[in-house]
mmCIF file with all atom_site columns, C-alpha atoms in Angstrom:
data_model
loop_
_atom_site.group_PDB
_atom_site.id
_atom_site.type_symbol
_atom_site.label_atom_id
_atom_site.label_alt_id
_atom_site.label_comp_id
_atom_site.label_asym_id
_atom_site.label_entity_id
_atom_site.label_seq_id
_atom_site.pdbx_PDB_ins_code
_atom_site.Cartn_x
_atom_site.Cartn_y
_atom_site.Cartn_z
_atom_site.occupancy
_atom_site.B_iso_or_equiv
_atom_site.pdbx_formal_charge
_atom_site.auth_seq_id
_atom_site.auth_comp_id
_atom_site.auth_asym_id
_atom_site.auth_atom_id
_atom_site.pdbx_PDB_model_num
ATOM 1   C CA . MET A 1 1   ? 6.238  63.139 -51.598 1.00 35.00 ? 1   MET A CA 1
ATOM 2   C CA . SER A 1 2   ? 3.535  60.797 -50.533 1.00 32.00 ? 2   SER A CA 1
ATOM 3   C CA . LEU A 1 3   ? 4.059  57.878 -48.318 1.00 33.00 ? 3   LEU A CA 1
ATOM 4   C CA . SER A 1 4   ? 4.907  54.948 -50.522 1.00 31.00 ? 4   SER A CA 1
ATOM 5   C CA . PHE A 1 5   ? 6.030  51.317 -49.951 1.00 32.00 ? 5   PHE A CA 1
ATOM 6   C CA . ARG A 1 6   ? 7.547  48.918 -52.393 1.00 34.00 ? 6   ARG A CA 1
ATOM 7   C CA . LYS A 1 7   ? 5.205  46.175 -51.142 1.00 39.00 ? 7   LYS A CA 1
ATOM 8   C CA . PRO A 1 8   ? 2.326  45.895 -48.647 1.00 39.00 ? 8   PRO A CA 1
ATOM 9   C CA . PHE A 1 9   ? 3.594  46.601 -45.141 1.00 42.00 ? 9   PHE A CA 1
ATOM 10  C CA . THR A 1 10  ? 2.428  44.298 -42.344 1.00 44.00 ? 10  THR A CA 1
ATOM 11  C CA . ALA A 1 11  ? 0.560  45.855 -39.423 1.00 45.00 ? 11  ALA A CA 1
ATOM 12  C CA . LEU A 1 12  ? 3.205  44.394 -37.043 1.00 46.00 ? 12  LEU A CA 1
ATOM 13  C CA . GLY A 1 13  ? 5.913  46.045 -39.085 1.00 46.00 ? 13  GLY A CA 1
ATOM 14  C CA . PHE A 1 14  ? 4.308  49.501 -39.101 1.00 43.00 ? 14  PHE A CA 1
ATOM 15  C CA . ALA A 1 15  ? 3.586  49.284 -35.331 1.00 46.00 ? 15  ALA A CA 1
ATOM 16  C CA . LEU A 1 16  ? 7.217  48.449 -34.804 1.00 47.00 ? 16  LEU A CA 1
ATOM 17  C CA . LEU A 1 17  ? 8.767  51.124 -36.976 1.00 51.00 ? 17  LEU A CA 1
ATOM 18  C CA . LEU A 1 18  ? 7.209  54.124 -35.211 1.00 46.00 ? 18  LEU A CA 1
ATOM 19  C CA . PRO A 1 19  ? 8.624  53.717 -31.731 1.00 47.00 ? 19  PRO A CA 1
ATOM 20  C CA . PHE A 1 20  ? 12.188 53.261 -32.899 1.00 45.00 ? 20  PHE A CA 1
ATOM 21  C CA . ALA A 1 21  ? 12.416 55.470 -35.991 1.00 51.00 ? 21  ALA A CA 1
ATOM 22  C CA . ALA A 1 22  ? 14.356 57.947 -33.639 1.00 49.00 ? 22  ALA A CA 1
ATOM 23  C CA . VAL A 1 23  ? 16.758 55.250 -32.770 1.00 49.00 ? 23  VAL A CA 1
ATOM 24  C CA . PHE A 1 24  ? 17.738 54.859 -36.381 1.00 50.00 ? 24  PHE A CA 1
ATOM 25  C CA . LEU A 1 25  ? 18.137 58.645 -36.691 1.00 47.00 ? 25  LEU A CA 1
ATOM 26  C CA . ASN A 1 26  ? 20.546 58.778 -33.750 1.00 49.00 ? 26  ASN A CA 1
ATOM 27  C CA . GLY A 1 27  ? 22.413 55.532 -34.557 1.00 49.00 ? 27  GLY A CA 1
ATOM 28  C CA . CYS A 1 28  ? 22.793 55.291 -38.322 1.00 50.00 ? 28  CYS A CA 1
ATOM 29  C CA . GLN A 1 29  ? 25.551 57.629 -39.118 1.00 45.00 ? 29  GLN A CA 1
ATOM 30  C CA . LYS A 1 30  ? 29.109 58.232 -38.259 1.00 50.00 ? 30  LYS A CA 1
ATOM 31  C CA . GLU A 1 31  ? 29.953 61.846 -37.579 1.00 46.00 ? 31  GLU A CA 1
ATOM 32  C CA . PRO A 1 32  ? 32.193 63.733 -39.932 1.00 45.00 ? 32  PRO A CA 1
ATOM 33  C CA . ALA A 1 33  ? 35.836 63.248 -39.093 1.00 43.00 ? 33  ALA A CA 1
ATOM 34  C CA . ALA A 1 34  ? 37.206 65.499 -36.312 1.00 38.00 ? 34  ALA A CA 1
ATOM 35  C CA . PRO A 1 35  ? 40.532 67.286 -36.036 1.00 36.00 ? 35  PRO A CA 1
ATOM 36  C CA . PRO A 1 36  ? 43.019 65.438 -33.756 1.00 34.00 ? 36  PRO A CA 1
ATOM 37  C CA . GLY A 1 37  ? 42.002 65.726 -30.182 1.00 35.00 ? 37  GLY A CA 1
ATOM 38  C CA . LYS A 1 38  ? 38.430 66.836 -30.926 1.00 34.00 ? 38  LYS A CA 1
ATOM 39  C CA . PRO A 1 39  ? 35.557 64.434 -30.260 1.00 35.00 ? 39  PRO A CA 1
ATOM 40  C CA . ALA A 1 40  ? 34.034 63.258 -33.562 1.00 35.00 ? 40  ALA A CA 1
ATOM 41  C CA . THR A 1 41  ? 30.554 63.954 -32.469 1.00 36.00 ? 41  THR A CA 1
ATOM 42  C CA . THR A 1 42  ? 31.152 67.629 -32.034 1.00 50.00 ? 42  THR A CA 1
ATOM 43  C CA . ALA A 1 43  ? 33.050 68.031 -35.334 1.00 58.00 ? 43  ALA A CA 1
ATOM 44  C CA . ALA A 1 44  ? 30.023 69.036 -37.482 1.00 62.00 ? 44  ALA A CA 1
ATOM 45  C CA . LEU A 1 45  ? 28.507 71.389 -34.836 1.00 61.00 ? 45  LEU A CA 1
ATOM 46  C CA . SER A 1 46  ? 31.767 73.228 -34.306 1.00 67.00 ? 46  SER A CA 1
ATOM 47  C CA . ALA A 1 47  ? 32.386 73.855 -38.034 1.00 77.00 ? 47  ALA A CA 1
ATOM 48  C CA . ASP A 1 48  ? 32.103 77.308 -39.365 1.00 88.00 ? 48  ASP A CA 1
ATOM 49  C CA . PRO A 1 49  ? 28.765 77.542 -41.286 1.00 92.00 ? 49  PRO A CA 1
ATOM 50  C CA . ALA A 1 50  ? 29.981 80.052 -43.895 1.00 94.00 ? 50  ALA A CA 1
ATOM 51  C CA . THR A 1 51  ? 33.141 78.175 -44.630 1.00 95.00 ? 51  THR A CA 1
ATOM 52  C CA . GLU A 1 52  ? 31.423 74.783 -44.882 1.00 95.00 ? 52  GLU A CA 1
ATOM 53  C CA . LEU A 1 53  ? 28.569 76.363 -46.988 1.00 96.00 ? 53  LEU A CA 1
ATOM 54  C CA . ALA A 1 54  ? 31.115 77.705 -49.515 1.00 96.00 ? 54  ALA A CA 1
ATOM 55  C CA . LYS A 1 55  ? 32.796 74.281 -49.697 1.00 97.00 ? 55  LYS A CA 1
ATOM 56  C CA . ALA A 1 56  ? 29.380 72.652 -50.068 1.00 97.00 ? 56  ALA A CA 1
ATOM 57  C CA . HIS A 1 57  ? 28.506 74.931 -53.003 1.00 97.00 ? 57  HIS A CA 1
ATOM 58  C CA . ASP A 1 58  ? 31.712 73.872 -54.624 1.00 97.00 ? 58  ASP A CA 1
ATOM 59  C CA . GLY A 1 59  ? 30.685 70.252 -54.391 1.00 97.00 ? 59  GLY A CA 1
ATOM 60  C CA . ASP A 1 60  ? 32.541 69.032 -51.422 1.00 98.00 ? 60  ASP A CA 1
ATOM 61  C CA . ALA A 1 61  ? 30.459 66.056 -50.232 1.00 97.00 ? 61  ALA A CA 1
ATOM 62  C CA . ARG A 1 62  ? 31.792 65.984 -46.715 1.00 96.00 ? 62  ARG A CA 1
ATOM 63  C CA . ALA A 1 63  ? 30.971 69.816 -46.390 1.00 97.00 ? 63  ALA A CA 1
ATOM 64  C CA . GLN A 1 64  ? 27.543 69.133 -47.761 1.00 97.00 ? 64  GLN A CA 1
ATOM 65  C CA . LEU A 1 65  ? 26.930 66.651 -45.111 1.00 96.00 ? 65  LEU A CA 1
ATOM 66  C CA . THR A 1 66  ? 28.260 68.933 -42.412 1.00 96.00 ? 66  THR A CA 1
ATOM 67  C CA . VAL A 1 67  ? 26.005 71.733 -43.679 1.00 96.00 ? 67  VAL A CA 1
ATOM 68  C CA . GLY A 1 68  ? 23.019 69.379 -43.539 1.00 96.00 ? 68  GLY A CA 1
ATOM 69  C CA . LEU A 1 69  ? 23.801 68.407 -39.963 1.00 95.00 ? 69  LEU A CA 1
ATOM 70  C CA . LEU A 1 70  ? 24.161 72.108 -39.154 1.00 95.00 ? 70  LEU A CA 1
ATOM 71  C CA . TYR A 1 71  ? 20.610 72.785 -40.449 1.00 96.00 ? 71  TYR A CA 1
ATOM 72  C CA . LEU A 1 72  ? 19.280 69.606 -38.779 1.00 95.00 ? 72  LEU A CA 1
ATOM 73  C CA . LYS A 1 73  ? 20.444 70.775 -35.398 1.00 93.00 ? 73  LYS A CA 1
ATOM 74  C CA . GLY A 1 74  ? 20.084 74.650 -35.943 1.00 94.00 ? 74  GLY A CA 1
ATOM 75  C CA . GLU A 1 75  ? 23.691 75.291 -35.100 1.00 92.00 ? 75  GLU A CA 1
ATOM 76  C CA . GLY A 1 76  ? 24.945 78.525 -36.622 1.00 92.00 ? 76  GLY A CA 1
ATOM 77  C CA . VAL A 1 77  ? 22.024 78.476 -39.087 1.00 94.00 ? 77  VAL A CA 1
ATOM 78  C CA . PRO A 1 78  ? 18.222 78.409 -38.714 1.00 95.00 ? 78  PRO A CA 1
ATOM 79  C CA . GLN A 1 79  ? 16.875 75.011 -37.900 1.00 96.00 ? 79  GLN A CA 1
ATOM 80  C CA . ASP A 1 80  ? 15.441 73.737 -41.187 1.00 97.00 ? 80  ASP A CA 1
ATOM 81  C CA . ASN A 1 81  ? 14.752 70.052 -41.965 1.00 97.00 ? 81  ASN A CA 1
ATOM 82  C CA . ARG A 1 82  ? 14.183 70.563 -45.571 1.00 97.00 ? 82  ARG A CA 1
ATOM 83  C CA . GLU A 1 83  ? 17.591 72.331 -46.058 1.00 97.00 ? 83  GLU A CA 1
ATOM 84  C CA . ALA A 1 84  ? 19.087 69.526 -44.034 1.00 97.00 ? 84  ALA A CA 1
ATOM 85  C CA . ARG A 1 85  ? 17.692 66.977 -46.293 1.00 97.00 ? 85  ARG A CA 1
ATOM 86  C CA . PHE A 1 86  ? 18.623 68.872 -49.381 1.00 98.00 ? 86  PHE A CA 1
ATOM 87  C CA . TRP A 1 87  ? 22.347 69.076 -48.470 1.00 98.00 ? 87  TRP A CA 1
ATOM 88  C CA . ILE A 1 88  ? 22.540 65.586 -47.032 1.00 97.00 ? 88  ILE A CA 1
ATOM 89  C CA . GLU A 1 89  ? 21.026 64.197 -50.254 1.00 98.00 ? 89  GLU A CA 1
ATOM 90  C CA . LYS A 1 90  ? 23.569 66.090 -52.383 1.00 98.00 ? 90  LYS A CA 1
ATOM 91  C CA . ALA A 1 91  ? 26.320 64.419 -50.398 1.00 98.00 ? 91  ALA A CA 1
ATOM 92  C CA . ALA A 1 92  ? 24.597 60.985 -50.555 1.00 98.00 ? 92  ALA A CA 1
ATOM 93  C CA . ARG A 1 93  ? 24.305 61.273 -54.306 1.00 98.00 ? 93  ARG A CA 1
ATOM 94  C CA . GLN A 1 94  ? 28.106 61.635 -54.441 1.00 98.00 ? 94  GLN A CA 1
ATOM 95  C CA . GLY A 1 95  ? 28.401 58.292 -52.759 1.00 97.00 ? 95  GLY A CA 1
ATOM 96  C CA . LEU A 1 96  ? 29.379 59.476 -49.225 1.00 97.00 ? 96  LEU A CA 1
ATOM 97  C CA . ASP A 1 97  ? 28.275 56.545 -46.973 1.00 96.00 ? 97  ASP A CA 1
ATOM 98  C CA . ASP A 1 98  ? 27.798 58.657 -43.927 1.00 96.00 ? 98  ASP A CA 1
ATOM 99  C CA . ALA A 1 99  ? 25.316 60.831 -45.889 1.00 97.00 ? 99  ALA A CA 1
ATOM 100 C CA . GLU A 1 100 ? 23.656 57.842 -47.433 1.00 97.00 ? 100 GLU A CA 1
ATOM 101 C CA . ALA A 1 101 ? 23.046 56.355 -43.937 1.00 96.00 ? 101 ALA A CA 1
ATOM 102 C CA . ARG A 1 102 ? 21.792 59.701 -42.532 1.00 95.00 ? 102 ARG A CA 1
ATOM 103 C CA . LEU A 1 103 ? 19.411 60.311 -45.570 1.00 96.00 ? 103 LEU A CA 1
ATOM 104 C CA . GLY A 1 104 ? 17.914 56.910 -45.048 1.00 95.00 ? 104 GLY A CA 1
ATOM 105 C CA . THR A 1 105 ? 17.102 57.801 -41.444 1.00 93.00 ? 105 THR A CA 1
ATOM 106 C CA . LEU A 1 106 ? 15.659 61.173 -42.452 1.00 95.00 ? 106 LEU A CA 1
ATOM 107 C CA . TYR A 1 107 ? 13.254 59.409 -44.861 1.00 94.00 ? 107 TYR A CA 1
ATOM 108 C CA . LEU A 1 108 ? 12.409 56.898 -42.134 1.00 90.00 ? 108 LEU A CA 1
ATOM 109 C CA . GLU A 1 109 ? 11.776 59.693 -39.566 1.00 90.00 ? 109 GLU A CA 1
ATOM 110 C CA . GLY A 1 110 ? 9.918  61.985 -42.037 1.00 92.00 ? 110 GLY A CA 1
ATOM 111 C CA . LEU A 1 111 ? 12.385 64.947 -41.529 1.00 92.00 ? 111 LEU A CA 1
ATOM 112 C CA . GLY A 1 112 ? 12.558 67.266 -44.530 1.00 91.00 ? 112 GLY A CA 1
ATOM 113 C CA . ALA A 1 113 ? 10.126 65.036 -46.575 1.00 86.00 ? 113 ALA A CA 1
ATOM 114 C CA . ALA A 1 114 ? 7.252  62.744 -45.996 1.00 90.00 ? 114 ALA A CA 1
ATOM 115 C CA . PRO A 1 115 ? 8.136  59.295 -44.414 1.00 91.00 ? 115 PRO A CA 1
ATOM 116 C CA . ASP A 1 116 ? 9.048  56.986 -47.172 1.00 92.00 ? 116 ASP A CA 1
ATOM 117 C CA . LEU A 1 117 ? 9.950  53.461 -46.284 1.00 90.00 ? 117 LEU A CA 1
ATOM 118 C CA . SER A 1 118 ? 11.209 52.523 -49.758 1.00 93.00 ? 118 SER A CA 1
ATOM 119 C CA . GLN A 1 119 ? 13.586 55.572 -49.926 1.00 95.00 ? 119 GLN A CA 1
ATOM 120 C CA . ALA A 1 120 ? 14.712 54.805 -46.333 1.00 94.00 ? 120 ALA A CA 1
ATOM 121 C CA . LYS A 1 121 ? 15.596 51.255 -47.215 1.00 95.00 ? 121 LYS A CA 1
ATOM 122 C CA . ALA A 1 122 ? 17.224 52.212 -50.464 1.00 97.00 ? 122 ALA A CA 1
ATOM 123 C CA . TRP A 1 123 ? 19.746 54.653 -48.888 1.00 97.00 ? 123 TRP A CA 1
ATOM 124 C CA . LEU A 1 124 ? 20.437 52.362 -46.037 1.00 96.00 ? 124 LEU A CA 1
ATOM 125 C CA . GLU A 1 125 ? 21.188 49.553 -48.464 1.00 97.00 ? 125 GLU A CA 1
ATOM 126 C CA . LYS A 1 126 ? 23.573 51.927 -50.383 1.00 98.00 ? 126 LYS A CA 1
ATOM 127 C CA . ALA A 1 127 ? 25.470 52.772 -47.195 1.00 97.00 ? 127 ALA A CA 1
ATOM 128 C CA . ALA A 1 128 ? 25.426 49.161 -45.984 1.00 97.00 ? 128 ALA A CA 1
ATOM 129 C CA . ALA A 1 129 ? 26.858 47.968 -49.311 1.00 97.00 ? 129 ALA A CA 1
ATOM 130 C CA . ARG A 1 130 ? 29.692 50.380 -48.817 1.00 97.00 ? 130 ARG A CA 1
ATOM 131 C CA . GLY A 1 131 ? 30.525 48.747 -45.391 1.00 96.00 ? 131 GLY A CA 1
ATOM 132 C CA . HIS A 1 132 ? 28.874 51.300 -43.187 1.00 97.00 ? 132 HIS A CA 1
ATOM 133 C CA . ALA A 1 133 ? 28.333 49.353 -39.844 1.00 96.00 ? 133 ALA A CA 1
ATOM 134 C CA . GLU A 1 134 ? 25.655 51.551 -38.517 1.00 94.00 ? 134 GLU A CA 1
ATOM 135 C CA . ALA A 1 135 ? 23.646 51.374 -41.781 1.00 96.00 ? 135 ALA A CA 1
ATOM 136 C CA . GLN A 1 136 ? 24.098 47.652 -41.805 1.00 96.00 ? 136 GLN A CA 1
ATOM 137 C CA . THR A 1 137 ? 22.706 47.334 -38.349 1.00 94.00 ? 137 THR A CA 1
ATOM 138 C CA . GLY A 1 138 ? 19.890 49.835 -39.062 1.00 93.00 ? 138 GLY A CA 1
ATOM 139 C CA . LEU A 1 139 ? 18.943 47.950 -42.185 1.00 95.00 ? 139 LEU A CA 1
ATOM 140 C CA . ALA A 1 140 ? 18.850 44.697 -40.396 1.00 93.00 ? 140 ALA A CA 1
ATOM 141 C CA . LYS A 1 141 ? 16.477 46.201 -37.777 1.00 91.00 ? 141 LYS A CA 1
ATOM 142 C CA . LEU A 1 142 ? 14.364 47.726 -40.483 1.00 91.00 ? 142 LEU A CA 1
ATOM 143 C CA . LEU A 1 143 ? 14.001 44.368 -42.259 1.00 90.00 ? 143 LEU A CA 1
ATOM 144 C CA . LEU A 1 144 ? 13.141 42.595 -39.103 1.00 86.00 ? 144 LEU A CA 1
ATOM 145 C CA . SER A 1 145 ? 10.552 45.182 -38.120 1.00 84.00 ? 145 SER A CA 1
ATOM 146 C CA . GLU A 1 146 ? 8.963  45.240 -41.664 1.00 82.00 ? 146 GLU A CA 1
ATOM 147 C CA . ASN A 1 147 ? 8.432  41.537 -41.844 1.00 77.00 ? 147 ASN A CA 1
ATOM 148 C CA . PRO A 1 148 ? 10.490 39.058 -39.610 1.00 72.00 ? 148 PRO A CA 1
ATOM 149 C CA . GLY A 1 149 ? 9.924  36.219 -42.033 1.00 78.00 ? 149 GLY A CA 1
ATOM 150 C CA . GLU A 1 150 ? 12.492 33.831 -43.408 1.00 83.00 ? 150 GLU A CA 1
ATOM 151 C CA . GLU A 1 151 ? 13.511 35.953 -46.334 1.00 88.00 ? 151 GLU A CA 1
ATOM 152 C CA . ASN A 1 152 ? 14.105 39.096 -44.185 1.00 87.00 ? 152 ASN A CA 1
ATOM 153 C CA . LEU A 1 153 ? 15.726 36.967 -41.409 1.00 89.00 ? 153 LEU A CA 1
ATOM 154 C CA . GLU A 1 154 ? 18.364 35.782 -43.828 1.00 91.00 ? 154 GLU A CA 1
ATOM 155 C CA . LYS A 1 155 ? 18.918 39.343 -45.067 1.00 94.00 ? 155 LYS A CA 1
ATOM 156 C CA . ALA A 1 156 ? 19.064 40.702 -41.565 1.00 92.00 ? 156 ALA A CA 1
ATOM 157 C CA . ARG A 1 157 ? 21.598 37.915 -40.554 1.00 93.00 ? 157 ARG A CA 1
ATOM 158 C CA . HIS A 1 158 ? 23.802 38.775 -43.478 1.00 96.00 ? 158 HIS A CA 1
ATOM 159 C CA . TRP A 1 159 ? 24.018 42.495 -42.486 1.00 97.00 ? 159 TRP A CA 1
ATOM 160 C CA . LEU A 1 160 ? 24.346 41.840 -38.846 1.00 96.00 ? 160 LEU A CA 1
ATOM 161 C CA . LYS A 1 161 ? 27.316 39.567 -39.589 1.00 96.00 ? 161 LYS A CA 1
ATOM 162 C CA . GLN A 1 162 ? 28.897 42.248 -41.720 1.00 96.00 ? 162 GLN A CA 1
ATOM 163 C CA . ALA A 1 163 ? 28.540 44.748 -38.981 1.00 96.00 ? 163 ALA A CA 1
ATOM 164 C CA . SER A 1 164 ? 29.705 42.371 -36.207 1.00 96.00 ? 164 SER A CA 1
ATOM 165 C CA . ARG A 1 165 ? 32.883 41.665 -38.067 1.00 96.00 ? 165 ARG A CA 1
ATOM 166 C CA . GLN A 1 166 ? 33.553 45.376 -37.783 1.00 95.00 ? 166 GLN A CA 1
ATOM 167 C CA . GLY A 1 167 ? 33.046 45.194 -34.016 1.00 95.00 ? 167 GLY A CA 1
ATOM 168 C CA . HIS A 1 168 ? 29.603 46.769 -33.939 1.00 95.00 ? 168 HIS A CA 1
ATOM 169 C CA . HIS A 1 169 ? 28.280 46.045 -30.372 1.00 93.00 ? 169 HIS A CA 1
ATOM 170 C CA . GLU A 1 170 ? 24.576 46.259 -31.189 1.00 91.00 ? 170 GLU A CA 1
ATOM 171 C CA . ALA A 1 171 ? 24.874 44.152 -34.288 1.00 93.00 ? 171 ALA A CA 1
ATOM 172 C CA . ARG A 1 172 ? 26.559 41.384 -32.175 1.00 93.00 ? 172 ARG A CA 1
ATOM 173 C CA . ARG A 1 173 ? 23.726 41.588 -29.694 1.00 90.00 ? 173 ARG A CA 1
ATOM 174 C CA . LEU A 1 174 ? 21.062 41.356 -32.398 1.00 90.00 ? 174 LEU A CA 1
ATOM 175 C CA . LEU A 1 175 ? 22.867 38.521 -34.215 1.00 90.00 ? 175 LEU A CA 1
ATOM 176 C CA . SER A 1 176 ? 23.092 36.514 -31.001 1.00 87.00 ? 176 SER A CA 1
ATOM 177 C CA . GLY A 1 177 ? 19.279 36.915 -30.532 1.00 81.00 ? 177 GLY A CA 1
ATOM 178 C CA . LEU A 1 178 ? 18.045 35.932 -34.001 1.00 82.00 ? 178 LEU A CA 1
ATOM 179 C CA . SER A 1 179 ? 17.308 32.389 -32.797 1.00 74.00 ? 179 SER A CA 1
ATOM 180 C CA . ASP A 1 180 ? 14.660 33.962 -30.553 1.00 70.00 ? 180 ASP A CA 1
ATOM 181 C CA . ILE A 1 181 ? 13.042 35.566 -33.482 1.00 66.00 ? 181 ILE A CA 1
ATOM 182 C CA . GLU A 1 182 ? 13.020 32.260 -35.372 1.00 68.00 ? 182 GLU A CA 1
ATOM 183 C CA . ALA A 1 183 ? 11.487 30.561 -32.240 1.00 66.00 ? 183 ALA A CA 1
ATOM 184 C CA . GLY A 1 184 ? 8.378  32.727 -32.341 1.00 64.00 ? 184 GLY A CA 1
ATOM 185 C CA . LEU A 1 185 ? 9.358  36.196 -31.161 1.00 60.00 ? 185 LEU A CA 1
ATOM 186 C CA . LYS A 1 186 ? 8.170  37.504 -34.550 1.00 59.00 ? 186 LYS A CA 1
ATOM 187 C CA . THR A 1 187 ? 4.635  36.900 -33.622 1.00 63.00 ? 187 THR A CA 1
ATOM 188 C CA . ASP A 1 188 ? 4.839  39.136 -30.570 1.00 69.00 ? 188 ASP A CA 1
ATOM 189 C CA . ALA A 1 189 ? 5.055  42.834 -31.549 1.00 67.00 ? 189 ALA A CA 1
ATOM 190 C CA . ALA A 1 190 ? 5.835  44.079 -27.932 1.00 72.00 ? 190 ALA A CA 1
ATOM 191 C CA . ARG A 1 191 ? 8.673  41.645 -27.408 1.00 73.00 ? 191 ARG A CA 1
ATOM 192 C CA . LEU A 1 192 ? 10.141 42.268 -30.882 1.00 71.00 ? 192 LEU A CA 1
ATOM 193 C CA . ARG A 1 193 ? 9.965  46.049 -30.429 1.00 73.00 ? 193 ARG A CA 1
ATOM 194 C CA . ALA A 1 194 ? 11.652 45.652 -26.960 1.00 75.00 ? 194 ALA A CA 1
ATOM 195 C CA . TRP A 1 195 ? 14.350 43.413 -28.376 1.00 72.00 ? 195 TRP A CA 1
ATOM 196 C CA . LEU A 1 196 ? 15.186 45.741 -31.342 1.00 74.00 ? 196 LEU A CA 1
ATOM 197 C CA . THR A 1 197 ? 15.393 48.823 -29.204 1.00 72.00 ? 197 THR A CA 1
ATOM 198 C CA . GLU A 1 198 ? 17.041 47.376 -26.116 1.00 70.00 ? 198 GLU A CA 1
ATOM 199 C CA . THR A 1 199 ? 20.006 49.384 -24.766 1.00 58.00 ? 199 THR A CA 1
ATOM 200 C CA . PRO A 1 200 ? 22.885 47.130 -23.848 1.00 53.00 ? 200 PRO A CA 1
ATOM 201 C CA . PRO A 1 201 ? 23.875 47.064 -20.226 1.00 48.00 ? 201 PRO A CA 1
ATOM 202 C CA . GLU A 1 202 ? 26.657 49.573 -19.405 1.00 46.00 ? 202 GLU A CA 1
ATOM 203 C CA . LYS A 1 203 ? 29.018 46.811 -18.161 1.00 41.00 ? 203 LYS A CA 1
ATOM 204 C CA . SER A 1 204 ? 28.849 44.933 -21.461 1.00 40.00 ? 204 SER A CA 1
ATOM 205 C CA . ARG A 1 205 ? 29.607 47.923 -23.599 1.00 44.00 ? 205 ARG A CA 1
ATOM 206 C CA . PRO A 1 206 ? 33.131 48.803 -24.752 1.00 45.00 ? 206 PRO A CA 1
ATOM 207 C CA . PRO A 1 207 ? 34.751 51.734 -22.839 1.00 44.00 ? 207 PRO A CA 1
ATOM 208 C CA . GLU A 1 208 ? 34.728 53.972 -25.853 1.00 43.00 ? 208 GLU A CA 1
ATOM 209 C CA . GLU A 1 209 ? 30.907 53.510 -26.165 1.00 43.00 ? 209 GLU A CA 1
ATOM 210 C CA . LYS A 1 210 ? 30.101 54.233 -22.619 1.00 40.00 ? 210 LYS A CA 1
ATOM 211 C CA . ASN A 1 211 ? 31.577 57.703 -22.556 1.00 41.00 ? 211 ASN A CA 1
ATOM 212 C CA . SER A 1 212 ? 30.792 58.744 -26.054 1.00 38.00 ? 212 SER A CA 1
ATOM 213 C CA . PRO A 1 213 ? 28.580 61.855 -26.401 1.00 37.00 ? 213 PRO A CA 1
ATOM 214 C CA . PRO A 1 214 ? 25.202 61.534 -28.044 1.00 36.00 ? 214 PRO A CA 1
ATOM 215 C CA . ALA A 1 215 ? 24.987 61.487 -31.873 1.00 38.00 ? 215 ALA A CA 1
ATOM 216 C CA . VAL A 1 216 ? 24.083 64.705 -33.648 1.00 38.00 ? 216 VAL A CA 1
ATOM 217 C CA . ARG A 1 217 ? 20.505 65.109 -34.765 1.00 36.00 ? 217 ARG A CA 1
#
């Protein structure tokens, strides 16, 4: 698949996307549900590959996502980005919001396929429309990095409001800073990049965010 965009991409937007594509990959997906007492972020990696693969072949969307994550990380199976994308896309096409969000980040990062902004945006939009807070936040960041003009500002504001209502910490931070974008931050690539990728101070983050393990890659 060749690199393709729905419309001409600004130099500012392209310069901004590259540094924080990995941020989307880590942040735009909730991990599969874990059994009681087990951290959610370890659920996929602790799954039995053979069992999950059998369920995935039977069409279980959650198992397909889990198998994709196992291939992405190389846990219990050979690390293989193409296989990861194959299984995650199968889950996404069944309407699983976690898979839609993850697939969007894979296309953005160029894992398992060539980077494709239009595909990344399309899958993030699907997950965002289903109420996936991480996808809503990631989509807002993508819109702002692509072209922080008035149209994208309004779209980003919409998605950040949706995610903020779900208590998403980063969405609230970004929403509160949109006035800076409108005041001229959009003309400064370095400041915009720093603002979009800023890590919130530890003291301002909810307790459950401070101690949570890193997201699966």
